[in-house]
mmCIF file of C-alpha atoms and ligand atoms in Angstrom:
data_model
loop_
_atom_site.group_PDB
_atom_site.id
_atom_site.type_symbol
_atom_site.label_atom_id
_atom_site.label_comp_id
_atom_site.label_asym_id
_atom_site.label_seq_id
_atom_site.Cartn_x
_atom_site.Cartn_y
_atom_site.Cartn_z
ATOM 1 C CA MET A 7 17.855 0.333 21.745
ATOM 2 C CA LYS A 8 17.737 -3.558 21.063
ATOM 3 C CA THR A 9 16.070 -5.794 23.644
ATOM 4 C CA THR A 10 15.457 -9.758 23.178
ATOM 5 C CA SER A 11 13.391 -10.325 26.643
ATOM 6 C CA LYS A 12 10.532 -12.073 26.713
ATOM 7 C CA THR A 13 8.574 -9.632 28.551
ATOM 8 C CA ALA A 14 7.598 -6.369 26.745
ATOM 9 C CA PRO A 15 10.042 -3.655 26.555
ATOM 10 C CA THR A 16 9.233 -0.687 28.678
ATOM 11 C CA THR A 17 11.464 1.813 27.321
ATOM 12 C CA ASN A 18 11.395 3.518 23.357
ATOM 13 C CA ARG A 19 7.639 2.680 23.677
ATOM 14 C CA TRP A 20 5.637 5.428 21.489
ATOM 15 C CA ASN A 21 2.627 4.821 23.116
ATOM 16 C CA SER A 22 2.122 4.428 27.185
ATOM 17 C CA GLY A 23 0.258 0.979 28.180
ATOM 18 C CA ILE A 24 -3.275 2.654 28.287
ATOM 19 C CA ASN A 25 -3.326 3.272 24.337
ATOM 20 C CA ASP A 26 -2.558 -0.447 23.832
ATOM 21 C CA ARG A 27 -6.513 -1.230 24.221
ATOM 22 C CA LYS A 28 -7.594 1.302 21.727
ATOM 23 C CA LEU A 29 -4.843 -0.027 19.193
ATOM 24 C CA LYS A 30 -5.673 -3.578 20.241
ATOM 25 C CA GLU A 31 -9.679 -2.532 19.191
ATOM 26 C CA LEU A 32 -8.476 -0.636 16.331
ATOM 27 C CA ILE A 33 -6.697 -3.994 14.654
ATOM 28 C CA CYS A 34 -9.974 -5.777 15.350
ATOM 29 C CA GLU A 35 -11.825 -3.017 13.744
ATOM 30 C CA ILE A 36 -9.751 -2.691 10.572
ATOM 31 C CA GLY A 37 -9.617 -6.794 10.621
ATOM 32 C CA ARG A 38 -13.626 -6.297 10.471
ATOM 33 C CA ARG A 39 -13.450 -4.194 7.374
ATOM 34 C CA VAL A 40 -10.768 -6.296 5.926
ATOM 35 C CA TYR A 41 -12.884 -9.565 6.250
ATOM 36 C CA GLY A 42 -16.021 -7.654 5.485
ATOM 37 C CA LYS A 43 -14.788 -6.124 2.137
ATOM 38 C CA GLY A 44 -14.151 -9.760 1.045
ATOM 39 C CA PHE A 45 -10.135 -9.076 1.057
ATOM 40 C CA ALA A 46 -9.899 -11.816 3.121
ATOM 41 C CA ALA A 47 -11.503 -15.320 3.082
ATOM 42 C CA ALA A 48 -11.263 -17.917 6.423
ATOM 43 C CA ASN A 49 -8.278 -16.906 8.133
ATOM 44 C CA ASP A 50 -6.475 -14.915 5.385
ATOM 45 C CA GLY A 51 -4.746 -11.701 6.268
ATOM 46 C CA ASN A 52 -2.954 -9.787 8.726
ATOM 47 C CA LEU A 53 -2.517 -6.430 10.291
ATOM 48 C CA SER A 54 -0.214 -4.606 12.436
ATOM 49 C CA ILE A 55 0.720 -1.059 14.143
ATOM 50 C CA ARG A 56 4.147 -0.332 15.428
ATOM 51 C CA VAL A 57 4.560 0.843 18.852
ATOM 52 C CA GLY A 58 7.968 1.545 19.929
ATOM 53 C CA GLU A 59 11.569 0.942 18.821
ATOM 54 C CA ASN A 60 11.145 -2.705 19.125
ATOM 55 C CA GLU A 61 7.686 -3.431 19.556
ATOM 56 C CA VAL A 62 4.851 -4.530 17.280
ATOM 57 C CA LEU A 63 1.124 -5.383 17.664
ATOM 58 C CA CYS A 64 -0.275 -7.825 15.232
ATOM 59 C CA SER A 65 -3.200 -10.374 14.627
ATOM 60 C CA PRO A 66 -2.638 -13.985 15.757
ATOM 61 C CA THR A 67 -2.455 -16.854 13.091
ATOM 62 C CA MET A 68 -5.521 -18.861 12.294
ATOM 63 C CA ILE A 69 -7.851 -16.386 13.151
ATOM 64 C CA CYS A 70 -10.804 -14.693 11.142
ATOM 65 C CA LYS A 71 -9.975 -11.119 10.836
ATOM 66 C CA GLY A 72 -13.733 -10.424 11.037
ATOM 67 C CA PHE A 73 -13.738 -12.143 14.307
ATOM 68 C CA MET A 74 -11.192 -10.693 16.441
ATOM 69 C CA SER A 75 -11.370 -9.433 20.082
ATOM 70 C CA PRO A 76 -8.412 -7.234 21.406
ATOM 71 C CA ASP A 77 -7.242 -10.087 23.617
ATOM 72 C CA ASP A 78 -6.532 -12.257 20.734
ATOM 73 C CA ILE A 79 -3.931 -9.244 19.631
ATOM 74 C CA CYS A 80 0.070 -10.098 20.092
ATOM 75 C CA ALA A 81 2.987 -8.310 20.344
ATOM 76 C CA VAL A 82 6.412 -9.047 18.672
ATOM 77 C CA ASP A 83 9.698 -7.511 18.777
ATOM 78 C CA LEU A 84 11.321 -6.279 15.409
ATOM 79 C CA GLU A 85 12.968 -9.862 14.705
ATOM 80 C CA GLY A 86 9.675 -11.348 15.100
ATOM 81 C CA ASN A 87 9.854 -13.005 18.342
ATOM 82 C CA GLN A 88 6.404 -13.405 20.193
ATOM 83 C CA ILE A 89 6.980 -11.003 23.922
ATOM 84 C CA ALA A 90 3.067 -10.817 24.462
ATOM 85 C CA GLY A 91 -0.176 -12.327 23.888
ATOM 86 C CA GLN A 92 -2.327 -15.608 24.628
ATOM 87 C CA LYS A 93 -2.401 -16.593 20.705
ATOM 88 C CA LYS A 94 0.716 -17.390 18.033
ATOM 89 C CA ARG A 95 1.508 -14.339 16.483
ATOM 90 C CA THR A 96 0.912 -14.564 12.637
ATOM 91 C CA SER A 97 3.217 -16.230 10.415
ATOM 92 C CA GLU A 98 3.312 -13.497 8.276
ATOM 93 C CA ILE A 99 4.632 -11.187 10.462
ATOM 94 C CA LEU A 100 8.201 -11.055 8.670
ATOM 95 C CA LEU A 101 6.703 -9.539 6.095
ATOM 96 C CA HIS A 102 5.085 -6.423 8.029
ATOM 97 C CA LEU A 103 8.440 -6.399 9.987
ATOM 98 C CA ALA A 104 10.602 -5.900 6.817
ATOM 99 C CA ILE A 105 8.718 -3.292 5.557
ATOM 100 C CA MET A 106 8.669 -1.059 9.145
ATOM 101 C CA LYS A 107 12.640 -1.773 9.150
ATOM 102 C CA ALA A 108 13.342 -0.708 5.796
ATOM 103 C CA ARG A 109 10.630 2.143 6.139
ATOM 104 C CA PRO A 110 10.780 3.848 9.618
ATOM 105 C CA ASP A 111 7.857 6.037 8.700
ATOM 106 C CA VAL A 112 5.695 2.927 8.515
ATOM 107 C CA LYS A 113 3.669 2.518 11.627
ATOM 108 C CA ALA A 114 1.002 0.217 10.461
ATOM 109 C CA VAL A 115 0.875 -2.810 7.623
ATOM 110 C CA VAL A 116 -2.305 -4.669 6.246
ATOM 111 C CA HIS A 117 -1.793 -7.430 4.303
ATOM 112 C CA CYS A 118 -4.716 -9.515 2.656
ATOM 113 C CA HIS A 119 -5.842 -11.406 -0.539
ATOM 114 C CA PRO A 120 -8.397 -8.718 -2.085
ATOM 115 C CA PRO A 121 -9.817 -10.298 -5.259
ATOM 116 C CA HIS A 122 -9.299 -7.876 -7.988
ATOM 117 C CA ALA A 123 -6.283 -6.538 -7.038
ATOM 118 C CA THR A 124 -5.138 -10.341 -6.659
ATOM 119 C CA ALA A 125 -6.374 -11.266 -10.030
ATOM 120 C CA PHE A 126 -3.609 -9.091 -11.264
ATOM 121 C CA ALA A 127 -0.971 -10.560 -9.239
ATOM 122 C CA VAL A 128 -1.907 -13.787 -10.395
ATOM 123 C CA ALA A 129 -2.041 -12.572 -14.062
ATOM 124 C CA GLY A 130 1.308 -10.987 -13.414
ATOM 125 C CA GLU A 131 -0.321 -7.908 -15.409
ATOM 126 C CA PRO A 132 1.292 -4.601 -14.277
ATOM 127 C CA ILE A 133 -1.403 -2.028 -12.980
ATOM 128 C CA PRO A 134 -2.070 0.449 -15.736
ATOM 129 C CA GLN A 135 -1.309 4.064 -14.313
ATOM 130 C CA CYS A 136 -2.881 7.614 -15.873
ATOM 131 C CA VAL A 137 -5.824 6.591 -15.599
ATOM 132 C CA LEU A 138 -8.193 7.458 -12.338
ATOM 133 C CA PRO A 139 -6.790 11.050 -10.579
ATOM 134 C CA GLU A 140 -7.319 9.455 -7.194
ATOM 135 C CA VAL A 141 -5.085 6.728 -7.972
ATOM 136 C CA GLU A 142 -2.456 8.804 -9.320
ATOM 137 C CA VAL A 143 -2.564 11.250 -6.387
ATOM 138 C CA PHE A 144 -3.041 8.383 -3.151
ATOM 139 C CA MET A 145 -0.936 5.749 -4.842
ATOM 140 C CA GLY A 146 1.273 5.951 -7.917
ATOM 141 C CA GLU A 147 2.628 3.039 -9.473
ATOM 142 C CA ILE A 148 1.988 -0.159 -7.810
ATOM 143 C CA PRO A 149 5.152 -2.337 -8.282
ATOM 144 C CA ILE A 150 4.405 -6.368 -8.440
ATOM 145 C CA ALA A 151 7.247 -8.321 -5.933
ATOM 146 C CA PRO A 152 8.329 -11.823 -6.967
ATOM 147 C CA TYR A 153 6.849 -14.988 -5.871
ATOM 148 C CA GLU A 154 8.063 -16.760 -2.754
ATOM 149 C CA THR A 155 6.793 -19.330 -0.220
ATOM 150 C CA PRO A 156 5.111 -16.999 2.522
ATOM 151 C CA GLY A 157 5.662 -16.789 5.799
ATOM 152 C CA THR A 158 9.741 -17.463 4.819
ATOM 153 C CA GLN A 159 12.337 -14.442 5.145
ATOM 154 C CA LYS A 160 12.929 -14.808 1.525
ATOM 155 C CA PHE A 161 9.223 -13.950 0.944
ATOM 156 C CA ALA A 162 9.300 -11.135 3.530
ATOM 157 C CA ASP A 163 12.412 -9.784 1.303
ATOM 158 C CA THR A 164 10.590 -9.487 -1.927
ATOM 159 C CA VAL A 165 9.103 -6.305 -1.044
ATOM 160 C CA LEU A 166 12.315 -4.661 -0.439
ATOM 161 C CA PRO A 167 13.475 -3.426 -3.676
ATOM 162 C CA PHE A 168 10.207 -1.489 -4.181
ATOM 163 C CA LEU A 169 9.343 0.031 -1.141
ATOM 164 C CA LYS A 170 10.546 3.515 -2.105
ATOM 165 C CA GLY A 171 7.778 6.286 -3.096
ATOM 166 C CA THR A 172 5.187 3.644 -2.517
ATOM 167 C CA SER A 173 2.331 2.356 0.233
ATOM 168 C CA CYS A 174 1.488 -0.875 -1.666
ATOM 169 C CA VAL A 175 3.139 -3.653 -3.489
ATOM 170 C CA ILE A 176 1.239 -6.433 -4.978
ATOM 171 C CA LEU A 177 2.937 -9.868 -4.077
ATOM 172 C CA ARG A 178 2.674 -12.401 -7.001
ATOM 173 C CA ASN A 179 0.441 -15.380 -7.197
ATOM 174 C CA HIS A 180 -0.422 -14.596 -3.311
ATOM 175 C CA GLY A 181 -1.938 -11.089 -2.467
ATOM 176 C CA THR A 182 -1.067 -7.331 -1.887
ATOM 177 C CA VAL A 183 0.425 -5.321 1.324
ATOM 178 C CA SER A 184 -0.095 -1.805 2.324
ATOM 179 C CA PHE A 185 1.063 0.434 4.609
ATOM 180 C CA GLY A 186 0.935 3.639 6.200
ATOM 181 C CA LYS A 187 1.400 5.829 9.488
ATOM 182 C CA THR A 188 -1.640 4.395 10.609
ATOM 183 C CA LEU A 189 -3.571 1.145 10.365
ATOM 184 C CA GLU A 190 -6.753 2.844 8.851
ATOM 185 C CA GLU A 191 -4.421 4.657 6.275
ATOM 186 C CA ALA A 192 -2.571 1.539 5.341
ATOM 187 C CA PHE A 193 -5.777 -0.531 4.561
ATOM 188 C CA TRP A 194 -7.207 2.655 2.703
ATOM 189 C CA LYS A 195 -4.566 2.048 0.288
ATOM 190 C CA THR A 196 -5.670 -1.371 -0.324
ATOM 191 C CA GLU A 197 -9.237 -0.606 -0.312
ATOM 192 C CA ILE A 198 -8.509 2.166 -3.117
ATOM 193 C CA LEU A 199 -6.256 -0.564 -5.185
ATOM 194 C CA ASP A 200 -8.734 -2.919 -5.238
ATOM 195 C CA SER A 201 -11.630 -0.616 -6.311
ATOM 196 C CA TYR A 202 -9.438 0.559 -8.950
ATOM 197 C CA CYS A 203 -8.410 -2.804 -9.938
ATOM 198 C CA ARG A 204 -12.185 -3.700 -10.046
ATOM 199 C CA ILE A 205 -13.046 -0.724 -12.457
ATOM 200 C CA LEU A 206 -10.037 -1.682 -14.833
ATOM 201 C CA MET A 207 -11.560 -5.239 -15.336
ATOM 202 C CA LEU A 208 -15.123 -3.375 -15.444
ATOM 203 C CA ALA A 209 -13.854 -0.695 -18.386
ATOM 204 C CA GLN A 210 -12.340 -3.634 -20.187
ATOM 205 C CA GLN A 211 -15.248 -5.633 -20.611
ATOM 206 C CA LEU A 212 -16.780 -2.337 -21.979
ATOM 207 C CA GLY A 213 -14.187 -2.667 -24.901
ATOM 208 C CA ARG A 214 -11.467 0.141 -23.495
ATOM 209 C CA VAL A 215 -9.597 1.898 -21.077
ATOM 210 C CA ASN A 216 -8.825 5.440 -21.795
ATOM 211 C CA TYR A 217 -5.629 7.100 -20.451
ATOM 212 C CA PHE A 218 -5.054 11.004 -19.458
ATOM 213 C CA THR A 219 -2.708 13.097 -21.398
ATOM 214 C CA GLN A 220 0.464 14.122 -21.024
ATOM 215 C CA GLN A 221 -0.353 17.419 -19.214
ATOM 216 C CA GLN A 222 -3.240 16.048 -17.313
ATOM 217 C CA THR A 223 -0.655 13.538 -15.749
ATOM 218 C CA ASN A 224 1.519 16.301 -15.041
ATOM 219 C CA GLU A 225 -1.016 18.193 -13.628
ATOM 220 C CA LEU A 226 -1.832 15.596 -10.912
ATOM 221 C CA LEU A 227 1.705 15.007 -10.336
ATOM 222 C CA ASP A 228 1.809 18.935 -9.316
ATOM 223 C CA LEU A 229 -0.774 18.534 -6.962
ATOM 224 C CA LYS A 230 0.467 15.325 -5.736
ATOM 225 C CA LYS A 231 3.914 17.425 -4.889
ATOM 226 C CA ARG A 232 2.087 20.351 -3.180
ATOM 227 C CA LEU A 233 0.086 18.114 -1.107
ATOM 228 C CA GLY A 234 2.933 16.429 0.243
ATOM 229 C CA PHE A 235 2.982 12.914 -1.412
ATOM 230 C CA ASP A 236 5.559 10.902 -2.615
ATOM 231 C CA ASP A 237 5.948 9.388 -6.026
ATOM 232 C CA PRO A 238 8.759 7.489 -7.404
ATOM 233 C CA ARG A 239 8.727 9.526 -10.552
ATOM 234 C CA PHE A 240 9.756 12.608 -8.449
ATOM 235 C CA HIS A 241 13.105 10.312 -8.383
ATOM 236 C CA VAL A 242 13.854 8.321 -10.816
ATOM 237 C CA GLU A 243 15.379 10.085 -14.238
ATOM 238 C CA ASN A 244 14.279 9.107 -17.799
ATOM 239 C CA CYS A 245 10.883 7.624 -16.192
ATOM 240 C CA ASP A 246 8.026 7.914 -18.514
ATOM 241 C CA LEU A 247 4.886 9.526 -16.923
ATOM 242 C CA CYS A 248 2.662 6.546 -17.484
ATOM 243 C CA SER A 249 4.399 3.434 -19.380
ATOM 244 C CA ASN A 250 7.666 2.226 -18.265
ATOM 245 C CA SER A 251 8.369 1.250 -14.466
ATOM 246 C CA ALA A 252 9.983 3.762 -11.927
ATOM 247 C CA PHE A 253 10.768 0.528 -10.064
ATOM 248 C CA ARG A 254 12.453 -1.372 -13.126
ATOM 249 C CA ASP A 255 15.734 -1.319 -11.476
ATOM 250 C CA GLY A 256 14.096 -3.655 -8.510
ATOM 251 C CA TYR A 257 12.653 -6.117 -11.095
ATOM 252 C CA LYS A 258 15.665 -8.518 -11.051
ATOM 253 C CA GLU A 259 13.761 -11.531 -13.263
ATOM 254 C CA GLU A 260 11.526 -9.739 -15.454
ATOM 255 C CA LEU A 261 10.063 -6.482 -15.897
ATOM 256 C CA PRO A 262 5.790 -7.504 -16.026
ATOM 257 C CA ASN A 263 4.383 -6.357 -19.594
ATOM 258 C CA PRO A 264 1.025 -5.245 -19.870
ATOM 259 C CA LYS A 265 -0.850 -8.166 -22.107
ATOM 260 C CA ALA A 266 -4.630 -7.532 -20.797
ATOM 261 C CA PHE A 267 -4.117 -3.788 -21.346
ATOM 262 C CA GLU A 268 -3.298 -1.709 -24.125
ATOM 263 C CA PRO A 269 0.182 -0.138 -22.787
ATOM 264 C CA ALA A 270 -0.116 3.376 -21.559
ATOM 265 C CA PRO A 271 1.189 6.028 -24.006
ATOM 266 C CA ALA A 272 4.936 6.865 -23.588
ATOM 267 C CA TYR A 273 5.132 10.532 -22.212
ATOM 268 C CA PRO A 274 8.620 11.991 -21.185
ATOM 269 C CA GLY A 275 9.268 12.255 -17.227
ATOM 270 C CA TYR A 276 7.602 14.309 -14.820
ATOM 271 C CA LEU A 277 8.182 18.234 -15.216
ATOM 272 C CA GLU A 278 8.024 20.309 -12.229
ATOM 273 C CA ASN A 279 5.297 22.884 -12.614
ATOM 274 C CA LYS A 280 5.777 22.550 -16.099
ATOM 275 C CA SER A 281 1.474 21.959 -16.650
ATOM 276 C CA ALA A 282 0.423 24.756 -18.380
ATOM 277 C CA PRO A 283 -2.026 26.482 -15.707
ATOM 278 C CA SER A 284 -3.760 28.892 -18.592
ATOM 279 C CA GLY A 285 -5.719 27.719 -21.310
ATOM 280 C CA THR A 286 -6.345 24.789 -19.607
ATOM 281 C CA ALA A 287 -9.590 23.223 -20.178
ATOM 282 C CA GLY A 288 -12.477 23.848 -17.452
ATOM 283 C CA ASP A 289 -13.052 20.060 -16.755
ATOM 284 C CA ILE A 290 -9.423 19.346 -15.790
ATOM 285 C CA GLU A 291 -9.798 22.628 -13.287
ATOM 286 C CA GLY A 292 -12.828 21.014 -11.842
ATOM 287 C CA LEU A 293 -11.187 17.550 -11.486
ATOM 288 C CA VAL A 294 -8.356 19.133 -9.681
ATOM 289 C CA LYS A 295 -10.546 20.720 -7.501
ATOM 290 C CA ALA A 296 -12.532 17.652 -6.747
ATOM 291 C CA ILE A 297 -9.505 15.730 -5.992
ATOM 292 C CA THR A 298 -8.017 18.497 -3.669
ATOM 293 C CA ASP A 299 -11.532 18.584 -1.724
ATOM 294 C CA GLN A 300 -11.204 14.846 -1.428
ATOM 295 C CA VAL A 301 -7.545 14.672 -0.110
ATOM 296 C CA MET A 302 -8.325 17.523 2.157
ATOM 297 C CA GLN A 303 -11.672 15.518 3.576
ATOM 298 C CA ALA A 304 -9.694 12.478 4.231
ATOM 299 C CA MET A 305 -6.892 14.028 6.101
ATOM 300 C CA ALA A 306 -9.286 16.132 7.881
ATOM 301 C CA ALA A 307 -11.173 12.797 8.901
ATOM 302 C CA LYS A 308 -7.771 11.151 9.717
ATOM 303 C CA SER A 309 -6.645 13.819 12.180
HETATM 304 ZN ZN1 ZN B 6 -1.248 -14.019 2.439
#
């Protein structure tokens, strides 16, 4: 199972070597999108795809993510030892590997510094929940991991208490990390998050952010469950729908408290299938249908 040899392991690989070229091209393509969206200035950010029990492809250090070629891509084992590639592996690979080891379902990771989400990381402001349907269904609560010096194991371990039921973590005073079954999915989470943070800041400038009602939130969580997405609110008892954190046990030092945004209303925890389907306002049903359509489209595009 374990190998620390200098050459790429040939066993327990999920992809044949033929697919490596395609995966390396995909890392370059998503790198172009990360750079193009302004999510990684200069040589910031890094991307990885797990290709076997003990092998991960990753971007190299000191390279602009918008201008990588497949030959630049490195390979490491799960301890971070480089096993292939001309260039040196990213210094942040330990963060990617910590997530992949803790969450075997995760096959790809994107770390970058998208400006709007990173502004929340710098301010230590929790990202409000119960505002936009897509964010509730695709993302749920976005935890904020404590600050540590980047590139270290200590830094990589900061995300560990926050990995259950989420696919994106804010890194305090640093940036974001998102993950999923594919690299597109991991990038997509960062894109949704940064767009959401931007909308929140714009709405705040207009003077107010309106939150969903309890019933609207329950309906979105019902939909999320039906679609097979996980959410920490499905697991944690006595967790408000929108206000207190489902990750509160993970915050050892301080629970981030809203200062810039008005606190979300306190609703009792998620009640499965308790959202009244009859007598529901037509606009809510329309909303749920619109999200279902979007989710189905996104899933069809992925497959
Ligand atoms: Zn970084």
